Short mmCIF file of N, CA, C and O in Angstrom, two decimals:
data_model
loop_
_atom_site.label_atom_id
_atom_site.label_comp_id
_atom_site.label_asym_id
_atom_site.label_seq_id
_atom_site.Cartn_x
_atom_site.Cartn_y
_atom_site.Cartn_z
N UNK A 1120 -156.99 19.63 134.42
CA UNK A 1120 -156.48 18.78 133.37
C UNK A 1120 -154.95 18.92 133.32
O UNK A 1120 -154.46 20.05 133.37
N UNK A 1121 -154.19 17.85 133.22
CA UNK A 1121 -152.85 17.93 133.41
C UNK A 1121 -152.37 17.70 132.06
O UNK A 1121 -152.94 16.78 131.47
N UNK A 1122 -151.11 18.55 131.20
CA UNK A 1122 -150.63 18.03 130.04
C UNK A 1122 -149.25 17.83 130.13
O UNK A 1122 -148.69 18.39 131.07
N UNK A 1123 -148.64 17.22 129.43
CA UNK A 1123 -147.25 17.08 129.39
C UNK A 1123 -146.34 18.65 128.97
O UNK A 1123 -146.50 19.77 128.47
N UNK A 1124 -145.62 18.01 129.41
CA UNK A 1124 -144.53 19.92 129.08
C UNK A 1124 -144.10 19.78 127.24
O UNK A 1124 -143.71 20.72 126.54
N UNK A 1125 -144.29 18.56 126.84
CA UNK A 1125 -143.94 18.82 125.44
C UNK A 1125 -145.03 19.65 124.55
O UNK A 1125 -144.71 20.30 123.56
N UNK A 1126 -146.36 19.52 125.05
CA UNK A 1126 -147.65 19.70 124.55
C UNK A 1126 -147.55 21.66 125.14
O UNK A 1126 -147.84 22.58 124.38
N UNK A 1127 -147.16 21.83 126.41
CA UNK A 1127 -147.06 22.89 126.47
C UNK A 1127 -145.95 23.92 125.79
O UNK A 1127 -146.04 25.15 125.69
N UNK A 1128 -145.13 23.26 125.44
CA UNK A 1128 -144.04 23.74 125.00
C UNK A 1128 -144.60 24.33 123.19
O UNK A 1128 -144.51 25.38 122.55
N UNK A 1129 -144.95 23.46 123.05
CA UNK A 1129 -145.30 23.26 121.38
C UNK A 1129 -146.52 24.40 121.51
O UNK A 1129 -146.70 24.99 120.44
N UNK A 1130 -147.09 24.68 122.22
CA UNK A 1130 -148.56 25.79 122.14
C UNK A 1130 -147.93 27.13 122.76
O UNK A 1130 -148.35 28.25 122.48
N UNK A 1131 -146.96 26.88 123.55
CA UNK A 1131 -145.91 28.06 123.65
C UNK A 1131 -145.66 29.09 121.99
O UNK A 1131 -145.83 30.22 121.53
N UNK A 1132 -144.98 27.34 121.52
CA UNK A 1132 -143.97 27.83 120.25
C UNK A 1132 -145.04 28.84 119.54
O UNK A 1132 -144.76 29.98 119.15
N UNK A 1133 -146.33 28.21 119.45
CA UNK A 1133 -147.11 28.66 118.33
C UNK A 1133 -147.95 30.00 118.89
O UNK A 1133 -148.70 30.62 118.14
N UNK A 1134 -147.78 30.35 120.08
CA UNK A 1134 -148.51 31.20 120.83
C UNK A 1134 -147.37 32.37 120.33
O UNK A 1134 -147.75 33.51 120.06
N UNK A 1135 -146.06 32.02 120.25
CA UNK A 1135 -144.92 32.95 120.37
C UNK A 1135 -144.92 33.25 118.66
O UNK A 1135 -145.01 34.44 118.35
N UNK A 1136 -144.85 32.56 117.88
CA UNK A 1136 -144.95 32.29 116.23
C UNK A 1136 -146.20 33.69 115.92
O UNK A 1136 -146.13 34.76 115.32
N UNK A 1137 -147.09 33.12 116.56
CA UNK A 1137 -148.46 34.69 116.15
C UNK A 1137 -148.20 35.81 117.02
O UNK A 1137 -149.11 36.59 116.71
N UNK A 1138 -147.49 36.37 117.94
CA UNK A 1138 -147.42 37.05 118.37
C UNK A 1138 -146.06 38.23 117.69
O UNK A 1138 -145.95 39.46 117.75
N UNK A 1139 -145.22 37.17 117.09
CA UNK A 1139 -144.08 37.54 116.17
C UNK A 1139 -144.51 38.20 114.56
O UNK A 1139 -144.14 39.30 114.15
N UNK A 1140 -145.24 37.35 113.93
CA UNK A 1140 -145.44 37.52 112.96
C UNK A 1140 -146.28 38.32 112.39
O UNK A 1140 -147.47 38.21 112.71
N UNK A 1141 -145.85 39.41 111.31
CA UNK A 1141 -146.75 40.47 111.65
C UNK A 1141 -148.39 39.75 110.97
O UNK A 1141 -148.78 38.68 110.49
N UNK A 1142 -148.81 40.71 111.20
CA UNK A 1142 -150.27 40.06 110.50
C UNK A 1142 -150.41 40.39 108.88
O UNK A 1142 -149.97 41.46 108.45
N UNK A 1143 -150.88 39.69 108.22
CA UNK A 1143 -150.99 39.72 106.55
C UNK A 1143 -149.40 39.18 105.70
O UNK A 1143 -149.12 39.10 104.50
N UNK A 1144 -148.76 38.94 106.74
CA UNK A 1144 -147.44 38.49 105.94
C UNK A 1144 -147.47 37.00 105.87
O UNK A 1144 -146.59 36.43 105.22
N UNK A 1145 -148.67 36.10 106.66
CA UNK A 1145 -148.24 34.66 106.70
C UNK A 1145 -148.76 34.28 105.32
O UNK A 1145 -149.96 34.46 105.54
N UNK A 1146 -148.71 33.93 104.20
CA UNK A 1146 -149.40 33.83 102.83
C UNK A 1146 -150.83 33.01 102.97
O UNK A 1146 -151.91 33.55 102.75
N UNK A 1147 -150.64 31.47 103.42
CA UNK A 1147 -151.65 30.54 103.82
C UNK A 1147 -152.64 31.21 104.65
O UNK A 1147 -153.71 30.62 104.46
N UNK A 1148 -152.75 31.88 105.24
CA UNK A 1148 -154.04 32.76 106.36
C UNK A 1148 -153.53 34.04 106.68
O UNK A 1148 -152.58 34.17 107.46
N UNK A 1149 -154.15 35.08 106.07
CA UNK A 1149 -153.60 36.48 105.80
C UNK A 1149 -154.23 37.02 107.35
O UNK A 1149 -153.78 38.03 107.89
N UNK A 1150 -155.02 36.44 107.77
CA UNK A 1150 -155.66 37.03 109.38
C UNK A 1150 -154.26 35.88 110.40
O UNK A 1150 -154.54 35.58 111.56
N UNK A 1151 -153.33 35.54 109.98
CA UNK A 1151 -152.81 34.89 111.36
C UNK A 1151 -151.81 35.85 111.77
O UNK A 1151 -151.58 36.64 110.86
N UNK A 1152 -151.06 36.09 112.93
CA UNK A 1152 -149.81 37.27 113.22
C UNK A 1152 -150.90 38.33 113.70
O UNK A 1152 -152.12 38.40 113.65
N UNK A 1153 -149.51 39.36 114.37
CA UNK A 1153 -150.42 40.16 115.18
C UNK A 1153 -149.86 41.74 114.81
O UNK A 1153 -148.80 41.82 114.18
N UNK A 1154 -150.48 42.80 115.14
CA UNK A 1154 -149.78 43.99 114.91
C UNK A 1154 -149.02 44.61 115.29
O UNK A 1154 -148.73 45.78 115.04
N UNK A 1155 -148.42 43.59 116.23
CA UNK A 1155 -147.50 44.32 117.24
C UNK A 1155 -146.00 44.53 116.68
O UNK A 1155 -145.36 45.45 117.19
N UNK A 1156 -145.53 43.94 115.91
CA UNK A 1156 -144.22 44.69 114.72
C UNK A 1156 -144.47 45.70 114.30
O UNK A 1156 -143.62 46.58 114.21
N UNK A 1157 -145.80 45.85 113.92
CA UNK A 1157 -146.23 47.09 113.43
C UNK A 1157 -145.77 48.50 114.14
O UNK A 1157 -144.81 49.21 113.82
N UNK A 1158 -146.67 48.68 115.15
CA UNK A 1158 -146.26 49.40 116.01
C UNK A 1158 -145.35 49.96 117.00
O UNK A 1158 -145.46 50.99 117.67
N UNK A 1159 -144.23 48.92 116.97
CA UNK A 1159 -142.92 48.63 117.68
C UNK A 1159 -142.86 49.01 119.14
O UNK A 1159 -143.35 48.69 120.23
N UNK A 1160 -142.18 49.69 118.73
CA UNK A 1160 -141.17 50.62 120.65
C UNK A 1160 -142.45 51.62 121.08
O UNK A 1160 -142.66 52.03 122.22
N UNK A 1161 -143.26 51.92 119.92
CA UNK A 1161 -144.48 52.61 120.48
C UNK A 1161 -145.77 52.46 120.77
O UNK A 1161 -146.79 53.14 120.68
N UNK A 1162 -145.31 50.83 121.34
CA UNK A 1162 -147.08 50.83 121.62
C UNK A 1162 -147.15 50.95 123.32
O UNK A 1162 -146.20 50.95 124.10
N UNK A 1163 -148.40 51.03 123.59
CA UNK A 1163 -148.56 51.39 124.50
C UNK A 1163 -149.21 49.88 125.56
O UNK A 1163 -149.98 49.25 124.83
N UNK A 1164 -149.09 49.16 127.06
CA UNK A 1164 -149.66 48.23 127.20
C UNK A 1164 -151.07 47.81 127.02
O UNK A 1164 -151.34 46.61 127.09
N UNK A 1165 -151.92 48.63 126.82
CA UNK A 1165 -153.22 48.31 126.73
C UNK A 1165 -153.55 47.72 125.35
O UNK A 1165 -154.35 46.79 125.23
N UNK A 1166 -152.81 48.36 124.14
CA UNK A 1166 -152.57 48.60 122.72
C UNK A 1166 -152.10 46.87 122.71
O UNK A 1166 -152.59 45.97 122.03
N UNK A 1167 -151.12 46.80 123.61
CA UNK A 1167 -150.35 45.50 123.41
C UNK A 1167 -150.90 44.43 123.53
O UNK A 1167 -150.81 43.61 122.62
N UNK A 1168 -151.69 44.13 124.77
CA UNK A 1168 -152.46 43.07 125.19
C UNK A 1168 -153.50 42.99 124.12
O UNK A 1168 -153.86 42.00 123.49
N UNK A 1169 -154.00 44.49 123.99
CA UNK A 1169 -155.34 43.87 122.98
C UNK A 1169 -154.74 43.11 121.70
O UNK A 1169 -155.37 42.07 121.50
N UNK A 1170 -154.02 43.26 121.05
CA UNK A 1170 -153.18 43.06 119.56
C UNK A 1170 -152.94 41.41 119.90
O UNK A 1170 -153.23 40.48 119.14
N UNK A 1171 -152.31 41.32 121.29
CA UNK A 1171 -151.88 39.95 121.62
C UNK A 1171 -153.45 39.08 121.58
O UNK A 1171 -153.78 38.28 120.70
N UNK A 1172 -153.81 39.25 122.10
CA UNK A 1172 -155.34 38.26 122.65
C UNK A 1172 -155.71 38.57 121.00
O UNK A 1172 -156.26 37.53 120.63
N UNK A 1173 -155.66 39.42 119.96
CA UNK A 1173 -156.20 39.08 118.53
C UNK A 1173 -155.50 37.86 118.22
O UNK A 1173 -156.23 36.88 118.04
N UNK A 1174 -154.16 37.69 118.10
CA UNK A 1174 -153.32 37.25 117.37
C UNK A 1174 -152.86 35.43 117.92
O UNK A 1174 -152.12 34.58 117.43
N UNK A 1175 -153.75 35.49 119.17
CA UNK A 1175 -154.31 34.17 120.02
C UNK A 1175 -155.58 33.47 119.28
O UNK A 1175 -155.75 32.37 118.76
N UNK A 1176 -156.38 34.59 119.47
CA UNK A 1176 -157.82 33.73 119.47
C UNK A 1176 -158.21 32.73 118.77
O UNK A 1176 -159.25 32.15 119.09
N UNK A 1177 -157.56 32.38 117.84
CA UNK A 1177 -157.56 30.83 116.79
C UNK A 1177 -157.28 30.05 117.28
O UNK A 1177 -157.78 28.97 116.98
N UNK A 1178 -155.87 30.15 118.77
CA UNK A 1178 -155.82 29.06 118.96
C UNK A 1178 -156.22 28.60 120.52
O UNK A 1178 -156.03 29.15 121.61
N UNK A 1179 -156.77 27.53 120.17
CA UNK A 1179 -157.75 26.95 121.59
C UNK A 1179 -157.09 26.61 122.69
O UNK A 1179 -155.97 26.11 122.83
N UNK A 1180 -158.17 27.06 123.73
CA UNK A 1180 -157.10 27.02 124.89
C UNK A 1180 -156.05 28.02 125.27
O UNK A 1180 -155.26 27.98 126.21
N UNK A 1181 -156.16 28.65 124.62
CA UNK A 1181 -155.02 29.83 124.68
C UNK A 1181 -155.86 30.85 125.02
O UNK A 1181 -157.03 31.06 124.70
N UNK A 1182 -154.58 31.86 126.16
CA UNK A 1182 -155.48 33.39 126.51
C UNK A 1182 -154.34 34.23 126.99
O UNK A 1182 -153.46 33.82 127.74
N UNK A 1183 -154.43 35.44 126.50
CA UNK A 1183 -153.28 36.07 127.25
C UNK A 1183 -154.03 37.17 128.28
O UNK A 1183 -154.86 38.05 128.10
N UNK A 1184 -153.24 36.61 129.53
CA UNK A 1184 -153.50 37.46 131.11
C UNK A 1184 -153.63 38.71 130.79
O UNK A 1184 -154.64 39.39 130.62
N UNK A 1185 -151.98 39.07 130.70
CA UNK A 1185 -151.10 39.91 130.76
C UNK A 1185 -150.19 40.34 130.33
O UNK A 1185 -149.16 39.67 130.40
N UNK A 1186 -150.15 42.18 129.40
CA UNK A 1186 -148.90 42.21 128.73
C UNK A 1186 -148.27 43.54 129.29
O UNK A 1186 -148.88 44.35 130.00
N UNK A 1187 -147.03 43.65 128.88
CA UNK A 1187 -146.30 44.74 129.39
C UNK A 1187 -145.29 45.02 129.02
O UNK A 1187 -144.62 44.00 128.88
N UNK A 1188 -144.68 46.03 128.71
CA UNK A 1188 -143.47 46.12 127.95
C UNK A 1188 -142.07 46.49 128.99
O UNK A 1188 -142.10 47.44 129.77
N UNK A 1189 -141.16 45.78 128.88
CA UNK A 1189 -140.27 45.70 129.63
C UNK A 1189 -138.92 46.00 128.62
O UNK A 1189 -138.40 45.09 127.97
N UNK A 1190 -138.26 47.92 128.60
CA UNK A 1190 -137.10 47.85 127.88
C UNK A 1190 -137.59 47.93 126.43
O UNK A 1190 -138.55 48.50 125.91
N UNK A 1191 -136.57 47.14 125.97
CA UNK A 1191 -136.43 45.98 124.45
C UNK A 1191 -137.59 45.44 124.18
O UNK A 1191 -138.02 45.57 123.04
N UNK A 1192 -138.48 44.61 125.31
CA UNK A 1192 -139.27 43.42 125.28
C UNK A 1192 -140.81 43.34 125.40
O UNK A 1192 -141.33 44.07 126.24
N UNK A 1193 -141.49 42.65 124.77
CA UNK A 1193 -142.95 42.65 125.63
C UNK A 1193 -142.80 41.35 126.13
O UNK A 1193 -142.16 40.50 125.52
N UNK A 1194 -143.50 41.07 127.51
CA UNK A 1194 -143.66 40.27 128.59
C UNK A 1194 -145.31 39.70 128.47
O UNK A 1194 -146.18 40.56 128.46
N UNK A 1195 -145.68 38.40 128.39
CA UNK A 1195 -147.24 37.83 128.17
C UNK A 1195 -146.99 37.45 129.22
O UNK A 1195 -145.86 37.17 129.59
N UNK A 1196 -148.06 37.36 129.94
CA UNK A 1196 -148.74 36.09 130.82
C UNK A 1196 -149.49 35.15 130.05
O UNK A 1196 -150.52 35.59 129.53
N UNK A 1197 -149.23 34.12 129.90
CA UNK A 1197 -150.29 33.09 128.52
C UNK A 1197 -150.98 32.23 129.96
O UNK A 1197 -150.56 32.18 131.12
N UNK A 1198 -151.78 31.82 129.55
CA UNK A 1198 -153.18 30.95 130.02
C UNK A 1198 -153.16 29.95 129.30
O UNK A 1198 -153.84 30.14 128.30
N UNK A 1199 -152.52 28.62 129.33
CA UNK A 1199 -152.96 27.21 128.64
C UNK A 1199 -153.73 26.33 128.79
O UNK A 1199 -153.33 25.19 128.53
N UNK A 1200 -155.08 26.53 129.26
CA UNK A 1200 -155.86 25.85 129.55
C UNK A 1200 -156.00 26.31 130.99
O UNK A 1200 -156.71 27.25 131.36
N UNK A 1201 -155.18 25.49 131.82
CA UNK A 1201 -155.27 25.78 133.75
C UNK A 1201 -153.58 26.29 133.76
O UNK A 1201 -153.34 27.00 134.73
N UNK A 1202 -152.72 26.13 133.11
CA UNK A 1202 -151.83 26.54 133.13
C UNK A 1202 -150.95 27.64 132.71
O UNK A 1202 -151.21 28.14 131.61
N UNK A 1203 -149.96 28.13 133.39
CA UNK A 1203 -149.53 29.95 133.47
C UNK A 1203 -148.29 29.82 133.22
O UNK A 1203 -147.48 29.03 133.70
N UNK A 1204 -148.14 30.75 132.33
CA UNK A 1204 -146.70 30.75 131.55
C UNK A 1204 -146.20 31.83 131.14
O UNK A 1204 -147.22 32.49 130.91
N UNK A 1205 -145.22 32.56 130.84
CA UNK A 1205 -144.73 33.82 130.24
C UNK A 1205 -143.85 33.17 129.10
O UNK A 1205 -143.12 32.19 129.26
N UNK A 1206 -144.10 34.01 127.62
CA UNK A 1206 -143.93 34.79 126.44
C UNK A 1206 -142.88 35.97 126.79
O UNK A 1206 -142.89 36.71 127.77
N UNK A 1207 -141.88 35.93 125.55
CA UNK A 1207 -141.30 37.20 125.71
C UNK A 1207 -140.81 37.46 124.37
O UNK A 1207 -140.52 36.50 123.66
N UNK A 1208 -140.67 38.65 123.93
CA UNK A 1208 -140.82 38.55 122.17
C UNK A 1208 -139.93 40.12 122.54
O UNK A 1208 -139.75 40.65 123.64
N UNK A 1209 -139.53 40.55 121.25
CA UNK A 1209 -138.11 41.65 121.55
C UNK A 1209 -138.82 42.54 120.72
O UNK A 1209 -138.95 42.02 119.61
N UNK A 1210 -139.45 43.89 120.81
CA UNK A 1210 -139.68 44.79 119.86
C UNK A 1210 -139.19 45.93 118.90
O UNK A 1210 -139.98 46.48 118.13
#
């Protein structure tokens, strides 16, 4: 299935939006955001990916590969359907 890059872009934004935000701080849905602020400079990658793929699963079509912490940064591999993309969020 082929989508336009605006459609990917926009499931990016929102893939990047829950991965940022911690969890219980969004008011409207206290399960959206993920724990990974929480835990900061000390999480570990396994810790990371799992937290990430929580903080996905609402939204469809979405999957994260792969995470890893690079430095400063965590690094996703996102899954958009058939399509592969990297996330990068600053911890």
């Amino acid at each position: 299935m082929i989508y336009n890059e605006e459609f990917i872009t926009q499931v990016l934004e929102d893939c990047t939006m829950a991965l940022v935000c911690p969890q219980g701080s969004f008011y409207p849905n206290k399960n959206f955001g993920s724990l990974i602020a929480e835990r900061g400079k000390r999480i570990d990658d396994k810790e990371l990916l799992s937290y990430a793929r929580q903080a996905v699963d609402d939204l469809d079509g979405v999957y994260i590969k792969n995470a890893f912490t690079n430095e400063e940064n965590a690094v996703f591999t996102v899954m958009i359907n058939d399509e592969e993309r990297q996330v990068s969020i600053s911890l």
